[in-house]
């Protein structure tokens, strides 16, 4: 074996320096600012922060309270349909129920319809991962290698489109709203597109490329709990079909809590509803397809407006109020401690 030799600099040659470069950054000569914490600056920062948070909190709470909202629980009112749906053999039988309610005052402005679920946990780790993002982008992928199992393929090897537990459990109740006007029923026009996030609709979801949407999904089958294939989710609008269907996209964005609401429709402001929903008697016509009894869940339908701060959610305003109150109280406590110590110091100086 050959011995390793080290290179020894010759006499007269300068050895390489291991010192950092003579720059302001490496020699730590950059300008710096060190705040001088005086009692005036500390107290002013606490009181200004408290005043700012209290002002913002009051504005947010008042804004959230100005939202007009009506929420109706139809879990018990559609109990007959619920019993029918609990038996999986009745999946192809239709069941409808009606719910009457009254608006005592006009709901002016844009009106949004939501469906709400209670005690439905979408935050389970395996549930959240049970999807194939590559498949939802319209790519021809092997979903057996994804996290979709056991909702990936049928026993005969036919792949599911879309695959996964999230898609399989998609909310599929149909809700229509009718206005009782002069002893006649007028269906409230509802918009079913434009409700999902732009990034989801245009970036995260794509249909497979094909001249015909049904041929694009040839060789696949609907999830077990679905009543129709993915390319028939919206038979009236081809642009709202397949993976780019708004109801499907909104459902695929899972919630972090067991009680949540998803945007379902928007009231189209035309004719009798140009200003919003007028006061009067209304009826919800519901095609009941989504059973919730087995997991002790509840279902709601919500009509709500929005304001500049969002919907009817006072949490952010309350958080600002609590922070502002804490900062203001801390300022008063520090003021009291300072005055007490200053009096004690003055007393000892006189002694």
Coordinates of C-alpha atoms in Angstrom, one line a residue:
X1 CA 0.0 0.0 0.0
X2 CA 1.2 3.5 -0.8
X3 CA 1.6 5.9 2.0
X4 CA -0.4 9.1 1.8
X5 CA 1.8 12.2 1.8
X6 CA 0.8 15.7 2.9
X7 CA 1.6 18.7 0.9
X8 CA 4.0 20.9 2.9
X9 CA 4.3 24.5 1.7
X10 CA 7.8 25.5 0.6
X11 CA 9.8 28.1 2.4
X12 CA 8.8 31.6 1.3
X13 CA 5.3 30.6 0.2
X14 CA 2.4 32.3 2.0
X15 CA 0.1 29.8 3.8
X16 CA -3.6 30.2 3.0
X17 CA -5.4 32.2 5.7
X18 CA -8.3 30.6 7.5
X19 CA -9.7 34.0 8.7
X20 CA -13.1 35.1 7.5
X21 CA -13.2 37.7 4.7
X22 CA -12.8 41.3 5.7
X23 CA -16.4 42.2 5.0
X24 CA -19.0 43.9 7.1
X25 CA -21.2 40.8 7.2
X26 CA -18.5 38.2 8.1
X27 CA -16.7 40.6 10.5
X28 CA -20.0 41.5 12.2
X29 CA -19.8 45.2 11.4
X30 CA -23.3 45.6 10.1
X31 CA -25.4 48.4 11.5
X32 CA -27.7 47.3 14.2
X33 CA -30.5 48.9 16.3
X34 CA -31.1 48.0 19.9
X35 CA -34.3 49.4 21.3
X36 CA -34.2 51.1 24.7
X37 CA -37.2 49.9 26.6
X38 CA -38.4 52.7 28.7
X39 CA -41.6 52.7 30.8
X40 CA -43.2 55.1 28.4
X41 CA -42.5 53.0 25.3
X42 CA -43.6 49.7 27.0
X43 CA -46.9 51.2 28.3
X44 CA -47.7 52.9 25.0
X45 CA -47.1 49.7 23.0
X46 CA -49.5 47.8 25.4
X47 CA -52.2 50.4 25.3
X48 CA -52.0 51.0 21.6
X49 CA -52.1 47.2 20.9
X50 CA -55.1 46.8 23.2
X51 CA -57.0 49.7 21.6
X52 CA -56.3 48.4 18.1
X53 CA -57.5 44.8 19.0
X54 CA -60.6 46.1 20.8
X55 CA -61.5 48.3 17.9
X56 CA -61.1 45.5 15.3
X57 CA -62.9 43.0 17.5
X58 CA -65.9 45.2 18.0
X59 CA -66.1 45.8 14.2
X60 CA -65.8 42.1 13.5
X61 CA -68.5 41.1 16.1
X62 CA -70.9 43.8 14.8
X63 CA -70.3 42.6 11.2
X64 CA -70.9 39.0 12.1
X65 CA -74.1 39.8 14.0
X66 CA -75.4 41.7 10.9
X67 CA -75.5 38.5 8.9
X68 CA -79.0 37.2 8.2
X69 CA -79.2 33.5 8.5
X70 CA -81.8 30.8 8.8
X71 CA -80.9 27.2 9.7
X72 CA -83.2 24.2 9.4
X73 CA -82.5 20.7 10.7
X74 CA -84.2 18.2 8.5
X75 CA -82.9 15.0 10.0
X76 CA -86.1 14.2 12.0
X77 CA -88.5 15.8 9.5
X78 CA -87.3 13.3 6.9
X79 CA -87.2 10.4 9.2
X80 CA -89.2 8.1 6.8
X81 CA -86.6 8.6 4.1
X82 CA -83.8 8.2 6.6
X83 CA -85.1 4.7 7.6
X84 CA -85.4 3.8 3.9
X85 CA -81.8 4.9 3.2
X86 CA -80.4 2.9 6.2
X87 CA -81.0 -0.3 4.2
X88 CA -78.4 -0.4 1.5
X89 CA -80.6 -2.5 -0.7
X90 CA -82.9 0.5 -1.3
X91 CA -80.1 2.6 -2.9
X92 CA -82.1 2.9 -6.2
X93 CA -85.4 3.9 -4.6
X94 CA -86.2 7.6 -4.6
X95 CA -87.5 9.3 -1.4
X96 CA -88.6 12.9 -1.1
X97 CA -89.6 15.1 1.8
X98 CA -90.8 18.7 2.1
X99 CA -90.1 21.3 4.8
X100 CA -92.1 24.5 5.1
X101 CA -90.7 27.6 6.8
X102 CA -91.5 31.3 6.9
X103 CA -89.2 34.4 6.4
X104 CA -90.6 37.2 8.5
X105 CA -88.3 39.7 7.0
X106 CA -86.7 40.2 3.6
X107 CA -83.2 38.8 3.2
X108 CA -81.6 41.4 0.9
X109 CA -78.4 41.0 -1.1
X110 CA -76.7 37.8 -2.2
X111 CA -78.1 34.7 -0.5
X112 CA -76.1 31.5 -0.2
X113 CA -77.5 28.0 0.5
X114 CA -75.3 25.6 2.5
X115 CA -75.7 22.1 3.6
X116 CA -74.5 21.3 7.1
X117 CA -73.4 18.0 8.7
X118 CA -73.0 17.3 12.3
X119 CA -70.9 14.5 13.9
X120 CA -69.3 13.6 10.5
X121 CA -65.6 13.3 11.1
X122 CA -63.6 14.1 8.0
X123 CA -60.3 14.7 9.9
X124 CA -59.4 11.0 10.3
X125 CA -55.9 10.4 8.9
X126 CA -56.8 7.5 6.6
X127 CA -59.9 9.3 5.4
X128 CA -58.0 12.4 4.5
X129 CA -55.4 10.5 2.6
X130 CA -57.9 8.2 0.8
X131 CA -57.7 9.9 -2.6
X132 CA -55.6 10.1 -5.8
X133 CA -54.7 13.6 -6.8
X134 CA -53.1 12.3 -10.0
X135 CA -56.4 10.7 -11.0
X136 CA -58.3 13.9 -10.2
X137 CA -55.9 15.7 -12.6
X138 CA -57.2 13.4 -15.4
X139 CA -54.1 11.3 -15.7
X140 CA -54.2 7.5 -16.4
X141 CA -52.6 6.2 -13.3
X142 CA -52.5 2.9 -11.4
X143 CA -54.7 3.8 -8.5
X144 CA -54.0 0.4 -6.8
X145 CA -50.7 2.0 -5.7
X146 CA -52.5 5.0 -4.2
X147 CA -54.1 5.4 -0.8
X148 CA -57.6 4.8 -2.2
X149 CA -57.9 1.2 -0.9
X150 CA -60.4 -0.3 -0.3
X151 CA -62.2 2.1 -2.6
X152 CA -59.8 1.7 -5.5
X153 CA -61.1 -1.3 -7.6
X154 CA -63.9 -3.8 -7.6
X155 CA -63.4 -7.5 -7.2
X156 CA -63.3 -7.9 -11.0
X157 CA -60.5 -5.4 -11.3
X158 CA -62.6 -2.5 -12.6
X159 CA -61.1 0.8 -11.3
X160 CA -63.3 3.3 -9.5
X161 CA -63.6 6.8 -10.8
X162 CA -63.1 8.7 -8.6
X163 CA -61.4 6.4 -6.1
X164 CA -61.1 6.8 -2.3
X165 CA -63.2 7.1 0.8
X166 CA -63.7 10.9 0.4
X167 CA -65.3 10.6 -3.0
X168 CA -67.3 7.5 -2.0
X169 CA -69.0 9.4 0.9
X170 CA -69.9 12.5 -1.2
X171 CA -73.0 14.3 0.0
X172 CA -75.7 13.6 -2.6
X173 CA -79.0 15.1 -1.3
X174 CA -80.8 17.3 -3.8
X175 CA -82.3 20.4 -2.3
X176 CA -84.7 22.7 -4.2
X177 CA -86.3 25.9 -2.8
X178 CA -89.8 27.1 -3.7
X179 CA -91.5 30.4 -2.9
X180 CA -95.3 30.4 -2.1
X181 CA -96.5 33.4 -4.0
X182 CA -100.2 34.1 -4.4
X183 CA -101.2 30.5 -3.8
X184 CA -98.7 29.3 -6.4
X185 CA -95.3 27.6 -6.0
X186 CA -92.4 29.5 -7.7
X187 CA -89.1 27.7 -7.8
X188 CA -86.3 29.9 -6.6
X189 CA -83.5 29.9 -9.3
X190 CA -80.3 28.6 -7.9
X191 CA -76.7 28.8 -9.3
X192 CA -74.8 25.5 -9.0
X193 CA -71.6 26.7 -10.7
X194 CA -69.0 29.3 -9.5
X195 CA -69.2 28.1 -5.9
X196 CA -65.8 26.4 -5.7
X197 CA -62.3 27.9 -5.4
X198 CA -60.8 29.1 -8.6
X199 CA -57.6 27.2 -7.9
X200 CA -59.5 24.0 -7.3
X201 CA -61.6 24.4 -10.4
X202 CA -58.8 25.4 -12.8
X203 CA -55.7 23.8 -11.3
X204 CA -56.3 20.8 -9.0
X205 CA -59.1 19.1 -11.0
X206 CA -59.1 18.0 -14.6
X207 CA -61.2 15.6 -16.7
X208 CA -59.3 13.0 -18.9
X209 CA -58.7 14.3 -22.4
X210 CA -61.2 12.8 -24.8
X211 CA -63.7 14.0 -27.4
X212 CA -66.6 12.6 -25.3
X213 CA -66.8 12.6 -21.5
X214 CA -68.4 9.2 -21.3
X215 CA -65.7 7.7 -23.4
X216 CA -63.1 9.4 -21.3
X217 CA -64.3 7.3 -18.3
X218 CA -64.7 4.1 -20.3
X219 CA -63.4 1.1 -18.4
X220 CA -64.2 2.6 -15.0
X221 CA -67.1 2.4 -12.6
X222 CA -68.8 4.7 -10.1
X223 CA -67.9 4.4 -6.4
X224 CA -70.1 1.9 -4.5
X225 CA -72.3 4.6 -2.7
X226 CA -72.9 6.7 -5.8
X227 CA -76.1 6.5 -7.7
X228 CA -74.7 7.5 -11.1
X229 CA -71.2 7.7 -12.7
X230 CA -69.0 10.7 -12.4
X231 CA -69.6 11.9 -16.0
X232 CA -73.4 12.3 -15.2
X233 CA -73.1 14.4 -12.1
X234 CA -74.6 17.3 -14.0
X235 CA -76.5 16.2 -17.1
X236 CA -77.6 19.8 -17.9
X237 CA -74.1 21.4 -18.1
X238 CA -71.2 19.6 -19.8
X239 CA -68.7 22.1 -18.3
X240 CA -69.9 21.2 -14.8
X241 CA -69.4 17.4 -15.2
X242 CA -66.9 14.8 -14.2
X243 CA -64.0 15.8 -11.9
X244 CA -64.7 19.5 -12.4
X245 CA -68.2 19.3 -11.0
X246 CA -68.5 22.1 -8.3
X247 CA -70.4 19.9 -5.8
X248 CA -67.7 17.3 -6.1
X249 CA -64.8 19.7 -5.8
X250 CA -66.3 21.4 -2.7
X251 CA -66.8 18.0 -1.0
X252 CA -63.2 16.9 -1.7
X253 CA -61.9 19.9 0.4
X254 CA -62.4 18.1 3.8
X255 CA -63.2 19.9 7.0
X256 CA -61.1 19.9 10.1
X257 CA -64.1 19.7 12.5
X258 CA -66.9 17.2 12.9
X259 CA -69.5 19.9 12.5
X260 CA -69.2 21.9 9.2
X261 CA -71.1 23.4 6.3
X262 CA -70.4 23.4 2.6
X263 CA -71.6 25.9 0.0
X264 CA -74.3 24.2 -2.1
X265 CA -76.0 26.9 -4.2
X266 CA -76.4 30.6 -4.7
X267 CA -79.7 32.4 -5.3
X268 CA -79.9 33.8 -8.8
X269 CA -81.1 37.4 -8.4
X270 CA -83.7 37.6 -11.2
X271 CA -87.5 38.5 -11.3
X272 CA -89.0 38.1 -7.8
X273 CA -85.6 37.6 -6.3
X274 CA -83.7 40.5 -7.8
X275 CA -83.2 42.0 -4.4
X276 CA -82.7 38.8 -2.5
X277 CA -85.4 36.6 -0.8
X278 CA -88.6 38.4 0.0
X279 CA -90.5 37.7 3.2
X280 CA -93.1 35.0 2.9
X281 CA -93.6 31.2 3.0
X282 CA -91.1 28.9 1.5
X283 CA -90.7 25.2 1.0
X284 CA -87.6 23.0 0.8
X285 CA -88.1 20.0 -1.5
X286 CA -85.4 17.4 -0.6
X287 CA -84.4 14.3 -2.4
X288 CA -83.1 12.3 0.5
X289 CA -80.0 10.1 -0.4
X290 CA -77.4 10.7 2.4
X291 CA -78.1 8.6 5.5
X292 CA -76.7 9.9 8.8
X293 CA -78.5 7.8 11.5
X294 CA -75.8 5.1 11.8
X295 CA -73.1 7.6 13.0
X296 CA -75.7 9.7 15.0
X297 CA -75.3 12.6 12.7
X298 CA -77.6 15.5 11.8
X299 CA -78.2 17.4 8.6
X300 CA -79.0 21.0 8.1
X301 CA -79.9 23.4 5.3
X302 CA -78.8 27.0 5.8
X303 CA -79.7 30.2 4.0
X304 CA -77.3 33.0 4.8
X305 CA -75.9 36.3 3.6
X306 CA -72.3 37.4 3.8
X307 CA -70.6 40.6 4.8
X308 CA -67.1 42.1 4.2
X309 CA -65.7 39.9 7.1
X310 CA -67.3 36.7 5.8
X311 CA -70.2 34.7 7.1
X312 CA -71.8 34.4 10.6
X313 CA -68.8 33.4 12.6
X314 CA -67.9 35.6 15.6
X315 CA -64.8 33.7 16.6
X316 CA -62.3 36.1 15.0
X317 CA -64.0 39.1 16.6
X318 CA -64.1 37.4 20.0
X319 CA -60.4 36.5 19.7
X320 CA -59.5 40.1 19.0
X321 CA -61.6 41.3 21.9
X322 CA -59.9 38.8 24.3
X323 CA -56.4 39.9 23.0
X324 CA -57.2 43.5 23.3
X325 CA -58.6 43.1 26.8
X326 CA -55.5 41.1 27.9
X327 CA -53.1 43.8 26.4
X328 CA -55.0 46.6 28.1
X329 CA -55.1 44.9 31.5
X330 CA -51.4 44.1 31.2
X331 CA -50.8 47.8 30.6
X332 CA -52.7 48.8 33.7
X333 CA -50.9 46.1 35.8
X334 CA -47.5 47.3 34.6
X335 CA -48.5 50.9 35.3
X336 CA -49.5 50.0 38.9
X337 CA -46.2 48.1 39.5
X338 CA -44.2 51.1 38.1
X339 CA -46.0 53.6 40.3
X340 CA -45.6 51.4 43.4
X341 CA -41.8 50.9 42.8
X342 CA -41.3 54.6 42.0
X343 CA -42.9 55.6 45.4
X344 CA -40.8 53.1 47.2
X345 CA -37.6 54.4 45.5
X346 CA -38.6 58.0 46.4
X347 CA -39.1 57.0 50.0
X348 CA -35.7 55.4 50.3
X349 CA -34.0 58.4 48.7
X350 CA -35.5 60.7 51.3
X351 CA -34.3 58.5 54.0

